[in-house]
Amino acid sequence: MFNEITKFPDNFLWGGATAANQIEGAYLADGKGLTTIDLMPTGPKRNQVSTGNLNSFVPEEGEFYPSHEAIDFYHRYKEDIALFGEMGFKSFRMSISWARIFPNGDDITPNEAGLQFYDDVFDELLKYNIEPVVTICHFDLPVNLAKTYGGWKNRIMIKLFEKYSKTLFERYKNKVKYWMTFNEINMLLHLPYTGAGIIFEEGEDKQQVLYQAAHHELVASALAVKACHEIIPNAMMGCMLAAGNVYPYSSNPEDYWEVMKMERDSYFLIDVQSKGEYPGYAKRFFIENGIQLELESEDLEILKIYTVDYIGFSYYSSRCTSADPEILKNFTDGNVFGSVINPYLETSEWGWTIDPKGMRITCNQLHERYNKPLFIVENGLGAQDTLMDNDTIEDDYRISYLDLHFAEIAEAIKDGVDIIGYTSWGPIDLVSNGTGEMKKRYGYIYVDKNNDGSGTLRRIRKKSFHWYKDVIASNGTKYFQK
Ligand code: BG6
């Protein structure tokens, strides 16, 4: 009566994912303006800036800003895309740098050279039958918007983002079918400058500022869904969250309640983008914390009507939590959030928990919560690689990480979860968002560049390059063999 699912979908979008500021470099080329991330240095100040606690509006002598050159994709995209083509990519997730299109964010007319660059990149991808998957805003905005308006604190950002996204839809309507509005929108609540260009002022009520900014992003995102559907009727617009299921440290109901709170923190904004309204727990949270959102009359209607078509998400790790303050002291790092150490799981060199089963759990949870297609748009292992004398890199640890995760994605598909694609993070080594380092590598392609910016930028295929190529060529058949 029911048919068993025996394979990845035929048109499954295998590929890789990047962000403009982590690969392009050429930070002032052809009329591009400075972005917030262009002024985010490496070292201890990086975290202070990204959390909105240190203003960084002008470059400082003696600081190193890794986005300025990154891996120079701006000048090397043909070579890089040829390598993606060789691996058989079906999709490539990338973001557009807002400041290449509108250098100051509030310019009257767009910068033609910036628009042309992305036209050229899309043409190159399409030449290899690689579907572009585009994030409109991946953690960078023109720095002028942060400086002049306070970033997403200010409602004016809705109009400016609407104009920017409409410009993209009009220009690329024949080339791009998969879009996403904001990368990891829930990060805004944890990294306010990275996610929303927010620097806090003395005495400001941080929660009030954050949730007002989040509201502005939500309305802007909904208006982008509307514009996308009007201008490119066959396109799909997604949201994007930093996901990862949470385990209770013990069977104490108080621990489980902490789990729910933590998961809701991640789902909060996605509930709005996908279901079209603030959930009850969010309203209660606003009331109990004295947060008064300033809404315009049509906002709730806009959120209601223009919900997303699919759920894009990153999954690197699961998390674990507890209600016991003593247990909470046993902490390990993670993608911003961190976690109580889970005694059953290992961690990466950077302390991120490795949990393949969590991938299956997360896919099932998102499917049950939203009942929309899922797109896994980030996953992978950040690790140090050794370049051997004969120009090889034996990254078996990366292969093993991916292999275990692919097996769980296959299980989720067998569970009936609708997953349209998988783009691993950083298919070519790139600048780490969290630390600004180069030595934290995710790629199938090695880039000869070091933390201090030295290196030839030469590209070298790793062992995982050939391995991933085989997975794609077979459409992951082995993960369905019993
Ligand atoms: C995600 C971001 O949070 O994690 C990426 O969308 C980021 O921009 C990725 O690079 C991995 O994090 P990191 O800190 O290892 O670069």
PDB file of C-alpha atoms in Angstrom, residues 201-458:
ATOM      1  CA  GLU A 201      24.327  52.727  22.720  1.00  0.00           C
ATOM      2  CA  GLU A 202      24.870  53.474  26.409  1.00  0.00           C
ATOM      3  CA  GLY A 203      21.775  52.683  28.414  1.00  0.00           C
ATOM      4  CA  GLU A 204      19.840  51.158  25.524  1.00  0.00           C
ATOM      5  CA  ASP A 205      17.380  48.358  26.354  1.00  0.00           C
ATOM      6  CA  LYS A 206      19.117  45.584  24.387  1.00  0.00           C
ATOM      7  CA  GLN A 207      16.164  43.235  24.177  1.00  0.00           C
ATOM      8  CA  GLN A 208      13.836  45.976  22.980  1.00  0.00           C
ATOM      9  CA  VAL A 209      16.365  46.934  20.281  1.00  0.00           C
ATOM     10  CA  LEU A 210      16.952  43.349  19.173  1.00  0.00           C
ATOM     11  CA  TYR A 211      13.323  42.322  18.814  1.00  0.00           C
ATOM     12  CA  GLN A 212      12.393  45.575  17.077  1.00  0.00           C
ATOM     13  CA  ALA A 213      15.238  44.977  14.606  1.00  0.00           C
ATOM     14  CA  ALA A 214      14.115  41.375  14.168  1.00  0.00           C
ATOM     15  CA  HIS A 215      10.589  42.630  13.426  1.00  0.00           C
ATOM     16  CA  HIS A 216      11.981  44.923  10.730  1.00  0.00           C
ATOM     17  CA  GLU A 217      13.884  42.013   9.164  1.00  0.00           C
ATOM     18  CA  LEU A 218      10.763  39.855   9.265  1.00  0.00           C
ATOM     19  CA  VAL A 219       8.632  42.450   7.481  1.00  0.00           C
ATOM     20  CA  ALA A 220      11.422  43.070   4.957  1.00  0.00           C
ATOM     21  CA  SER A 221      11.724  39.330   4.377  1.00  0.00           C
ATOM     22  CA  ALA A 222       7.973  38.983   3.807  1.00  0.00           C
ATOM     23  CA  LEU A 223       8.017  41.879   1.333  1.00  0.00           C
ATOM     24  CA  ALA A 224      10.885  40.170  -0.490  1.00  0.00           C
ATOM     25  CA  VAL A 225       8.777  36.989  -0.724  1.00  0.00           C
ATOM     26  CA  LYS A 226       5.981  39.088  -2.256  1.00  0.00           C
ATOM     27  CA  ALA A 227       8.291  40.793  -4.752  1.00  0.00           C
ATOM     28  CA  CYS A 228      10.021  37.534  -5.663  1.00  0.00           C
ATOM     29  CA  HIS A 229       6.716  35.798  -6.424  1.00  0.00           C
ATOM     30  CA  GLU A 230       5.501  38.783  -8.471  1.00  0.00           C
ATOM     31  CA  ILE A 231       8.688  39.214 -10.493  1.00  0.00           C
ATOM     32  CA  ILE A 232       9.812  35.562 -10.824  1.00  0.00           C
ATOM     33  CA  PRO A 233       6.673  33.415 -10.567  1.00  0.00           C
ATOM     34  CA  ASN A 234       8.565  30.104 -10.842  1.00  0.00           C
ATOM     35  CA  ALA A 235      11.086  30.976  -8.109  1.00  0.00           C
ATOM     36  CA  MET A 236      11.194  29.659  -4.548  1.00  0.00           C
ATOM     37  CA  MET A 237      11.973  31.935  -1.641  1.00  0.00           C
ATOM     38  CA  GLY A 238      13.274  30.429   1.555  1.00  0.00           C
ATOM     39  CA  CYS A 239      14.146  31.508   5.056  1.00  0.00           C
ATOM     40  CA  MET A 240      17.358  30.319   6.700  1.00  0.00           C
ATOM     41  CA  LEU A 241      18.037  29.408  10.313  1.00  0.00           C
ATOM     42  CA  ALA A 242      20.946  28.117  12.339  1.00  0.00           C
ATOM     43  CA  ALA A 243      19.379  24.838  13.418  1.00  0.00           C
ATOM     44  CA  GLY A 244      20.381  21.930  15.639  1.00  0.00           C
ATOM     45  CA  ASN A 245      18.243  19.885  18.012  1.00  0.00           C
ATOM     46  CA  VAL A 246      18.774  20.167  21.765  1.00  0.00           C
ATOM     47  CA  TYR A 247      18.996  17.283  24.277  1.00  0.00           C
ATOM     48  CA  PRO A 248      18.179  17.478  27.980  1.00  0.00           C
ATOM     49  CA  TYR A 249      21.157  16.593  30.161  1.00  0.00           C
ATOM     50  CA  SER A 250      18.900  14.420  32.291  1.00  0.00           C
ATOM     51  CA  SER A 251      15.298  13.216  32.437  1.00  0.00           C
ATOM     52  CA  ASN A 252      14.458  15.981  34.929  1.00  0.00           C
ATOM     53  CA  PRO A 253      11.401  17.808  33.501  1.00  0.00           C
ATOM     54  CA  GLU A 254      13.139  21.099  34.307  1.00  0.00           C
ATOM     55  CA  ASP A 255      15.948  20.100  31.932  1.00  0.00           C
ATOM     56  CA  TYR A 256      13.420  19.301  29.231  1.00  0.00           C
ATOM     57  CA  TRP A 257      11.802  22.690  29.714  1.00  0.00           C
ATOM     58  CA  GLU A 258      15.207  24.318  29.158  1.00  0.00           C
ATOM     59  CA  VAL A 259      15.411  22.344  25.898  1.00  0.00           C
ATOM     60  CA  MET A 260      12.086  23.763  24.746  1.00  0.00           C
ATOM     61  CA  LYS A 261      13.175  27.296  25.589  1.00  0.00           C
ATOM     62  CA  MET A 262      16.420  26.879  23.680  1.00  0.00           C
ATOM     63  CA  GLU A 263      14.715  25.405  20.633  1.00  0.00           C
ATOM     64  CA  ARG A 264      12.115  28.160  20.651  1.00  0.00           C
ATOM     65  CA  ASP A 265      14.890  30.729  20.628  1.00  0.00           C
ATOM     66  CA  SER A 266      16.008  29.207  17.289  1.00  0.00           C
ATOM     67  CA  TYR A 267      12.501  28.745  15.865  1.00  0.00           C
ATOM     68  CA  PHE A 268      10.995  32.061  17.040  1.00  0.00           C
ATOM     69  CA  LEU A 269      11.660  34.035  13.851  1.00  0.00           C
ATOM     70  CA  ILE A 270      11.191  31.054  11.543  1.00  0.00           C
ATOM     71  CA  ASP A 271       7.741  30.439  13.072  1.00  0.00           C
ATOM     72  CA  VAL A 272       6.843  33.932  11.833  1.00  0.00           C
ATOM     73  CA  GLN A 273       8.450  33.530   8.401  1.00  0.00           C
ATOM     74  CA  SER A 274       6.905  30.138   7.824  1.00  0.00           C
ATOM     75  CA  LYS A 275       3.570  30.218   9.682  1.00  0.00           C
ATOM     76  CA  GLY A 276       2.882  33.936   9.239  1.00  0.00           C
ATOM     77  CA  GLU A 277       2.436  35.077  12.828  1.00  0.00           C
ATOM     78  CA  TYR A 278       4.182  35.539  16.125  1.00  0.00           C
ATOM     79  CA  PRO A 279       3.627  32.371  18.157  1.00  0.00           C
ATOM     80  CA  GLY A 280       1.906  32.533  21.555  1.00  0.00           C
ATOM     81  CA  TYR A 281       5.126  31.924  23.462  1.00  0.00           C
ATOM     82  CA  ALA A 282       6.692  34.926  21.696  1.00  0.00           C
ATOM     83  CA  LYS A 283       3.813  37.212  22.638  1.00  0.00           C
ATOM     84  CA  ARG A 284       4.061  36.078  26.249  1.00  0.00           C
ATOM     85  CA  PHE A 285       7.812  36.689  26.183  1.00  0.00           C
ATOM     86  CA  PHE A 286       7.291  40.240  24.872  1.00  0.00           C
ATOM     87  CA  ILE A 287       4.704  41.009  27.555  1.00  0.00           C
ATOM     88  CA  GLU A 288       6.696  39.565  30.441  1.00  0.00           C
ATOM     89  CA  ASN A 289       9.869  41.345  29.381  1.00  0.00           C
ATOM     90  CA  GLY A 290       8.279  44.733  28.738  1.00  0.00           C
ATOM     91  CA  ILE A 291       9.114  44.596  25.018  1.00  0.00           C
ATOM     92  CA  GLN A 292       6.818  46.887  23.042  1.00  0.00           C
ATOM     93  CA  LEU A 293       7.128  46.287  19.324  1.00  0.00           C
ATOM     94  CA  GLU A 294       6.374  49.327  17.207  1.00  0.00           C
ATOM     95  CA  LEU A 295       4.191  47.938  14.431  1.00  0.00           C
ATOM     96  CA  GLU A 296       2.652  49.713  11.470  1.00  0.00           C
ATOM     97  CA  SER A 297      -0.930  48.900  10.665  1.00  0.00           C
ATOM     98  CA  GLU A 298      -0.209  46.592   7.734  1.00  0.00           C
ATOM     99  CA  ASP A 299       2.747  44.685   9.278  1.00  0.00           C
ATOM    100  CA  LEU A 300       0.861  41.716  10.688  1.00  0.00           C
ATOM    101  CA  GLU A 301      -1.077  41.311   7.452  1.00  0.00           C
ATOM    102  CA  ILE A 302       2.156  41.314   5.435  1.00  0.00           C
ATOM    103  CA  LEU A 303       3.673  38.677   7.721  1.00  0.00           C
ATOM    104  CA  LYS A 304       0.515  36.596   7.440  1.00  0.00           C
ATOM    105  CA  ILE A 305       0.293  36.553   3.650  1.00  0.00           C
ATOM    106  CA  TYR A 306       3.873  36.348   2.436  1.00  0.00           C
ATOM    107  CA  THR A 307       5.306  33.254   4.066  1.00  0.00           C
ATOM    108  CA  VAL A 308       8.317  31.390   2.707  1.00  0.00           C
ATOM    109  CA  ASP A 309       8.251  28.461   0.272  1.00  0.00           C
ATOM    110  CA  TYR A 310      10.952  26.363   1.895  1.00  0.00           C
ATOM    111  CA  ILE A 311      13.047  26.151   5.042  1.00  0.00           C
ATOM    112  CA  GLY A 312      16.785  26.557   4.516  1.00  0.00           C
ATOM    113  CA  PHE A 313      18.949  25.702   7.482  1.00  0.00           C
ATOM    114  CA  SER A 314      22.470  25.069   8.699  1.00  0.00           C
ATOM    115  CA  TYR A 315      23.229  22.058  10.837  1.00  0.00           C
ATOM    116  CA  TYR A 316      26.670  21.602  12.343  1.00  0.00           C
ATOM    117  CA  SER A 317      25.921  20.288  15.822  1.00  0.00           C
ATOM    118  CA  SER A 318      23.246  19.379  18.280  1.00  0.00           C
ATOM    119  CA  ARG A 319      23.250  21.007  21.689  1.00  0.00           C
ATOM    120  CA  CYS A 320      22.603  19.867  25.232  1.00  0.00           C
ATOM    121  CA  THR A 321      21.276  21.850  28.172  1.00  0.00           C
ATOM    122  CA  SER A 322      20.293  21.630  31.801  1.00  0.00           C
ATOM    123  CA  ALA A 323      18.451  23.562  34.492  1.00  0.00           C
ATOM    124  CA  ASP A 324      21.272  22.888  36.944  1.00  0.00           C
ATOM    125  CA  PRO A 325      23.743  25.806  37.097  1.00  0.00           C
ATOM    126  CA  GLU A 326      26.556  23.398  38.060  1.00  0.00           C
ATOM    127  CA  ILE A 327      26.036  21.295  34.915  1.00  0.00           C
ATOM    128  CA  LEU A 328      25.837  24.463  32.819  1.00  0.00           C
ATOM    129  CA  LYS A 329      29.456  25.182  33.733  1.00  0.00           C
ATOM    130  CA  ASN A 330      30.603  22.177  31.616  1.00  0.00           C
ATOM    131  CA  PHE A 331      30.402  24.059  28.382  1.00  0.00           C
ATOM    132  CA  THR A 332      31.884  23.527  24.930  1.00  0.00           C
ATOM    133  CA  ASP A 333      31.989  25.865  21.938  1.00  0.00           C
ATOM    134  CA  GLY A 334      29.684  25.739  18.974  1.00  0.00           C
ATOM    135  CA  ASN A 335      28.389  27.825  16.131  1.00  0.00           C
ATOM    136  CA  VAL A 336      27.962  30.901  18.368  1.00  0.00           C
ATOM    137  CA  PHE A 337      25.608  29.234  20.822  1.00  0.00           C
ATOM    138  CA  GLY A 338      27.797  26.616  22.500  1.00  0.00           C
ATOM    139  CA  SER A 339      26.427  23.732  24.533  1.00  0.00           C
ATOM    140  CA  VAL A 340      26.710  21.759  27.729  1.00  0.00           C
ATOM    141  CA  ILE A 341      29.189  18.955  26.999  1.00  0.00           C
ATOM    142  CA  ASN A 342      27.235  15.913  25.862  1.00  0.00           C
ATOM    143  CA  PRO A 343      29.012  12.872  27.362  1.00  0.00           C
ATOM    144  CA  TYR A 344      27.913  10.687  24.438  1.00  0.00           C
ATOM    145  CA  LEU A 345      29.410  12.823  21.688  1.00  0.00           C
ATOM    146  CA  GLU A 346      32.810  13.931  20.456  1.00  0.00           C
ATOM    147  CA  THR A 347      33.766  17.435  19.446  1.00  0.00           C
ATOM    148  CA  SER A 348      35.779  18.955  16.596  1.00  0.00           C
ATOM    149  CA  GLU A 349      39.122  20.731  17.020  1.00  0.00           C
ATOM    150  CA  TRP A 350      37.096  23.902  17.553  1.00  0.00           C
ATOM    151  CA  GLY A 351      34.940  22.252  20.219  1.00  0.00           C
ATOM    152  CA  TRP A 352      31.836  21.917  18.048  1.00  0.00           C
ATOM    153  CA  THR A 353      29.808  18.831  18.942  1.00  0.00           C
ATOM    154  CA  ILE A 354      29.687  16.163  16.216  1.00  0.00           C
ATOM    155  CA  ASP A 355      26.300  14.456  16.044  1.00  0.00           C
ATOM    156  CA  PRO A 356      25.194  12.816  12.775  1.00  0.00           C
ATOM    157  CA  LYS A 357      22.007  11.454  14.377  1.00  0.00           C
ATOM    158  CA  GLY A 358      21.114  15.031  15.296  1.00  0.00           C
ATOM    159  CA  MET A 359      20.899  15.756  11.564  1.00  0.00           C
ATOM    160  CA  ARG A 360      18.111  13.185  11.195  1.00  0.00           C
ATOM    161  CA  ILE A 361      16.369  14.473  14.315  1.00  0.00           C
ATOM    162  CA  THR A 362      16.626  18.101  13.169  1.00  0.00           C
ATOM    163  CA  CYS A 363      15.271  17.269   9.696  1.00  0.00           C
ATOM    164  CA  ASN A 364      12.319  15.451  11.233  1.00  0.00           C
ATOM    165  CA  GLN A 365      11.620  18.238  13.726  1.00  0.00           C
ATOM    166  CA  LEU A 366      11.657  20.949  11.068  1.00  0.00           C
ATOM    167  CA  HIS A 367       9.479  18.832   8.792  1.00  0.00           C
ATOM    168  CA  GLU A 368       6.909  18.235  11.517  1.00  0.00           C
ATOM    169  CA  ARG A 369       6.893  21.846  12.651  1.00  0.00           C
ATOM    170  CA  TYR A 370       6.607  23.516   9.224  1.00  0.00           C
ATOM    171  CA  ASN A 371       5.567  20.874   6.701  1.00  0.00           C
ATOM    172  CA  LYS A 372       7.474  22.647   3.930  1.00  0.00           C
ATOM    173  CA  PRO A 373      10.368  21.438   1.785  1.00  0.00           C
ATOM    174  CA  LEU A 374      13.716  21.586   3.574  1.00  0.00           C
ATOM    175  CA  PHE A 375      17.011  22.637   2.057  1.00  0.00           C
ATOM    176  CA  ILE A 376      20.154  21.793   4.058  1.00  0.00           C
ATOM    177  CA  VAL A 377      22.220  24.787   3.035  1.00  0.00           C
ATOM    178  CA  GLU A 378      25.130  24.428   5.478  1.00  0.00           C
ATOM    179  CA  ASN A 379      26.855  21.500   7.174  1.00  0.00           C
ATOM    180  CA  GLY A 380      30.455  20.402   7.431  1.00  0.00           C
ATOM    181  CA  LEU A 381      33.569  19.980   9.525  1.00  0.00           C
ATOM    182  CA  GLY A 382      35.962  22.844  10.161  1.00  0.00           C
ATOM    183  CA  ALA A 383      39.395  21.215  10.566  1.00  0.00           C
ATOM    184  CA  GLN A 384      43.084  21.870  10.017  1.00  0.00           C
ATOM    185  CA  ASP A 385      44.512  20.202   6.927  1.00  0.00           C
ATOM    186  CA  THR A 386      48.085  19.252   6.104  1.00  0.00           C
ATOM    187  CA  LEU A 387      49.335  19.909   2.618  1.00  0.00           C
ATOM    188  CA  MET A 388      51.800  17.125   1.826  1.00  0.00           C
ATOM    189  CA  ASP A 389      54.888  17.454  -0.366  1.00  0.00           C
ATOM    190  CA  ASN A 390      53.197  15.769  -3.299  1.00  0.00           C
ATOM    191  CA  ASP A 391      50.346  18.299  -3.240  1.00  0.00           C
ATOM    192  CA  THR A 392      47.816  15.990  -1.627  1.00  0.00           C
ATOM    193  CA  ILE A 393      45.580  16.459   1.391  1.00  0.00           C
ATOM    194  CA  GLU A 394      44.344  13.289   3.099  1.00  0.00           C
ATOM    195  CA  ASP A 395      41.240  14.632   4.826  1.00  0.00           C
ATOM    196  CA  ASP A 396      39.710  11.314   5.900  1.00  0.00           C
ATOM    197  CA  TYR A 397      38.250  12.978   9.025  1.00  0.00           C
ATOM    198  CA  ARG A 398      36.155  15.246   6.771  1.00  0.00           C
ATOM    199  CA  ILE A 399      35.024  12.340   4.622  1.00  0.00           C
ATOM    200  CA  SER A 400      34.025  10.433   7.731  1.00  0.00           C
ATOM    201  CA  TYR A 401      32.028  13.389   9.123  1.00  0.00           C
ATOM    202  CA  LEU A 402      30.176  13.890   5.851  1.00  0.00           C
ATOM    203  CA  ASP A 403      29.623  10.172   5.274  1.00  0.00           C
ATOM    204  CA  LEU A 404      27.910   9.768   8.663  1.00  0.00           C
ATOM    205  CA  HIS A 405      25.764  12.844   8.066  1.00  0.00           C
ATOM    206  CA  PHE A 406      24.719  11.748   4.572  1.00  0.00           C
ATOM    207  CA  ALA A 407      23.622   8.393   5.987  1.00  0.00           C
ATOM    208  CA  GLU A 408      21.340  10.240   8.436  1.00  0.00           C
ATOM    209  CA  ILE A 409      19.976  12.528   5.722  1.00  0.00           C
ATOM    210  CA  ALA A 410      19.046   9.384   3.800  1.00  0.00           C
ATOM    211  CA  GLU A 411      17.280   8.091   6.926  1.00  0.00           C
ATOM    212  CA  ALA A 412      15.340  11.357   7.187  1.00  0.00           C
ATOM    213  CA  ILE A 413      14.307  11.027   3.552  1.00  0.00           C
ATOM    214  CA  LYS A 414      13.126   7.469   4.273  1.00  0.00           C
ATOM    215  CA  ASP A 415      11.184   8.933   7.221  1.00  0.00           C
ATOM    216  CA  GLY A 416       9.267  10.947   4.631  1.00  0.00           C
ATOM    217  CA  VAL A 417      10.997  14.291   5.100  1.00  0.00           C
ATOM    218  CA  ASP A 418      10.941  16.367   1.912  1.00  0.00           C
ATOM    219  CA  ILE A 419      14.540  17.517   1.384  1.00  0.00           C
ATOM    220  CA  ILE A 420      15.328  19.277  -1.877  1.00  0.00           C
ATOM    221  CA  GLY A 421      19.070  19.663  -1.590  1.00  0.00           C
ATOM    222  CA  TYR A 422      22.275  19.688   0.377  1.00  0.00           C
ATOM    223  CA  THR A 423      25.028  22.274   0.063  1.00  0.00           C
ATOM    224  CA  SER A 424      27.974  21.638   2.375  1.00  0.00           C
ATOM    225  CA  TRP A 425      29.585  24.692   3.907  1.00  0.00           C
ATOM    226  CA  GLY A 426      32.741  26.035   2.271  1.00  0.00           C
ATOM    227  CA  PRO A 427      33.300  23.569  -0.612  1.00  0.00           C
ATOM    228  CA  ILE A 428      36.424  25.595  -1.199  1.00  0.00           C
ATOM    229  CA  ASP A 429      38.384  26.746   1.884  1.00  0.00           C
ATOM    230  CA  LEU A 430      37.252  30.188   2.951  1.00  0.00           C
ATOM    231  CA  VAL A 431      37.526  32.716   5.765  1.00  0.00           C
ATOM    232  CA  SER A 432      35.896  31.550   9.001  1.00  0.00           C
ATOM    233  CA  ASN A 433      33.033  33.768  10.013  1.00  0.00           C
ATOM    234  CA  GLY A 434      33.481  33.176  13.720  1.00  0.00           C
ATOM    235  CA  THR A 435      37.220  33.707  14.043  1.00  0.00           C
ATOM    236  CA  GLY A 436      38.347  35.182  10.722  1.00  0.00           C
ATOM    237  CA  GLU A 437      40.875  32.353  10.410  1.00  0.00           C
ATOM    238  CA  MET A 438      41.862  30.501   7.239  1.00  0.00           C
ATOM    239  CA  LYS A 439      43.188  27.439   9.017  1.00  0.00           C
ATOM    240  CA  LYS A 440      39.662  26.357   9.950  1.00  0.00           C
ATOM    241  CA  ARG A 441      38.994  24.622   6.665  1.00  0.00           C
ATOM    242  CA  TYR A 442      35.751  23.069   5.406  1.00  0.00           C
ATOM    243  CA  GLY A 443      36.643  22.585   1.747  1.00  0.00           C
ATOM    244  CA  TYR A 444      36.980  19.841  -0.813  1.00  0.00           C
ATOM    245  CA  ILE A 445      39.366  22.295  -2.446  1.00  0.00           C
ATOM    246  CA  TYR A 446      42.370  23.525  -0.511  1.00  0.00           C
ATOM    247  CA  VAL A 447      43.333  27.184  -0.832  1.00  0.00           C
ATOM    248  CA  ASP A 448      46.960  28.034  -0.146  1.00  0.00           C
ATOM    249  CA  LYS A 449      46.415  30.881   2.267  1.00  0.00           C
ATOM    250  CA  ASN A 450      47.314  31.305   5.918  1.00  0.00           C
ATOM    251  CA  ASN A 451      45.779  33.121   8.862  1.00  0.00           C
ATOM    252  CA  ASP A 452      48.113  36.106   8.428  1.00  0.00           C
ATOM    253  CA  GLY A 453      47.072  36.545   4.786  1.00  0.00           C
ATOM    254  CA  SER A 454      50.233  35.009   3.293  1.00  0.00           C
ATOM    255  CA  GLY A 455      50.040  32.286   0.616  1.00  0.00           C
ATOM    256  CA  THR A 456      49.778  31.897  -3.136  1.00  0.00           C
ATOM    257  CA  LEU A 457      45.972  31.365  -3.252  1.00  0.00           C
ATOM    258  CA  ARG A 458      46.639  28.253  -5.333  1.00  0.00           C
TER     259      ARG A 458
END
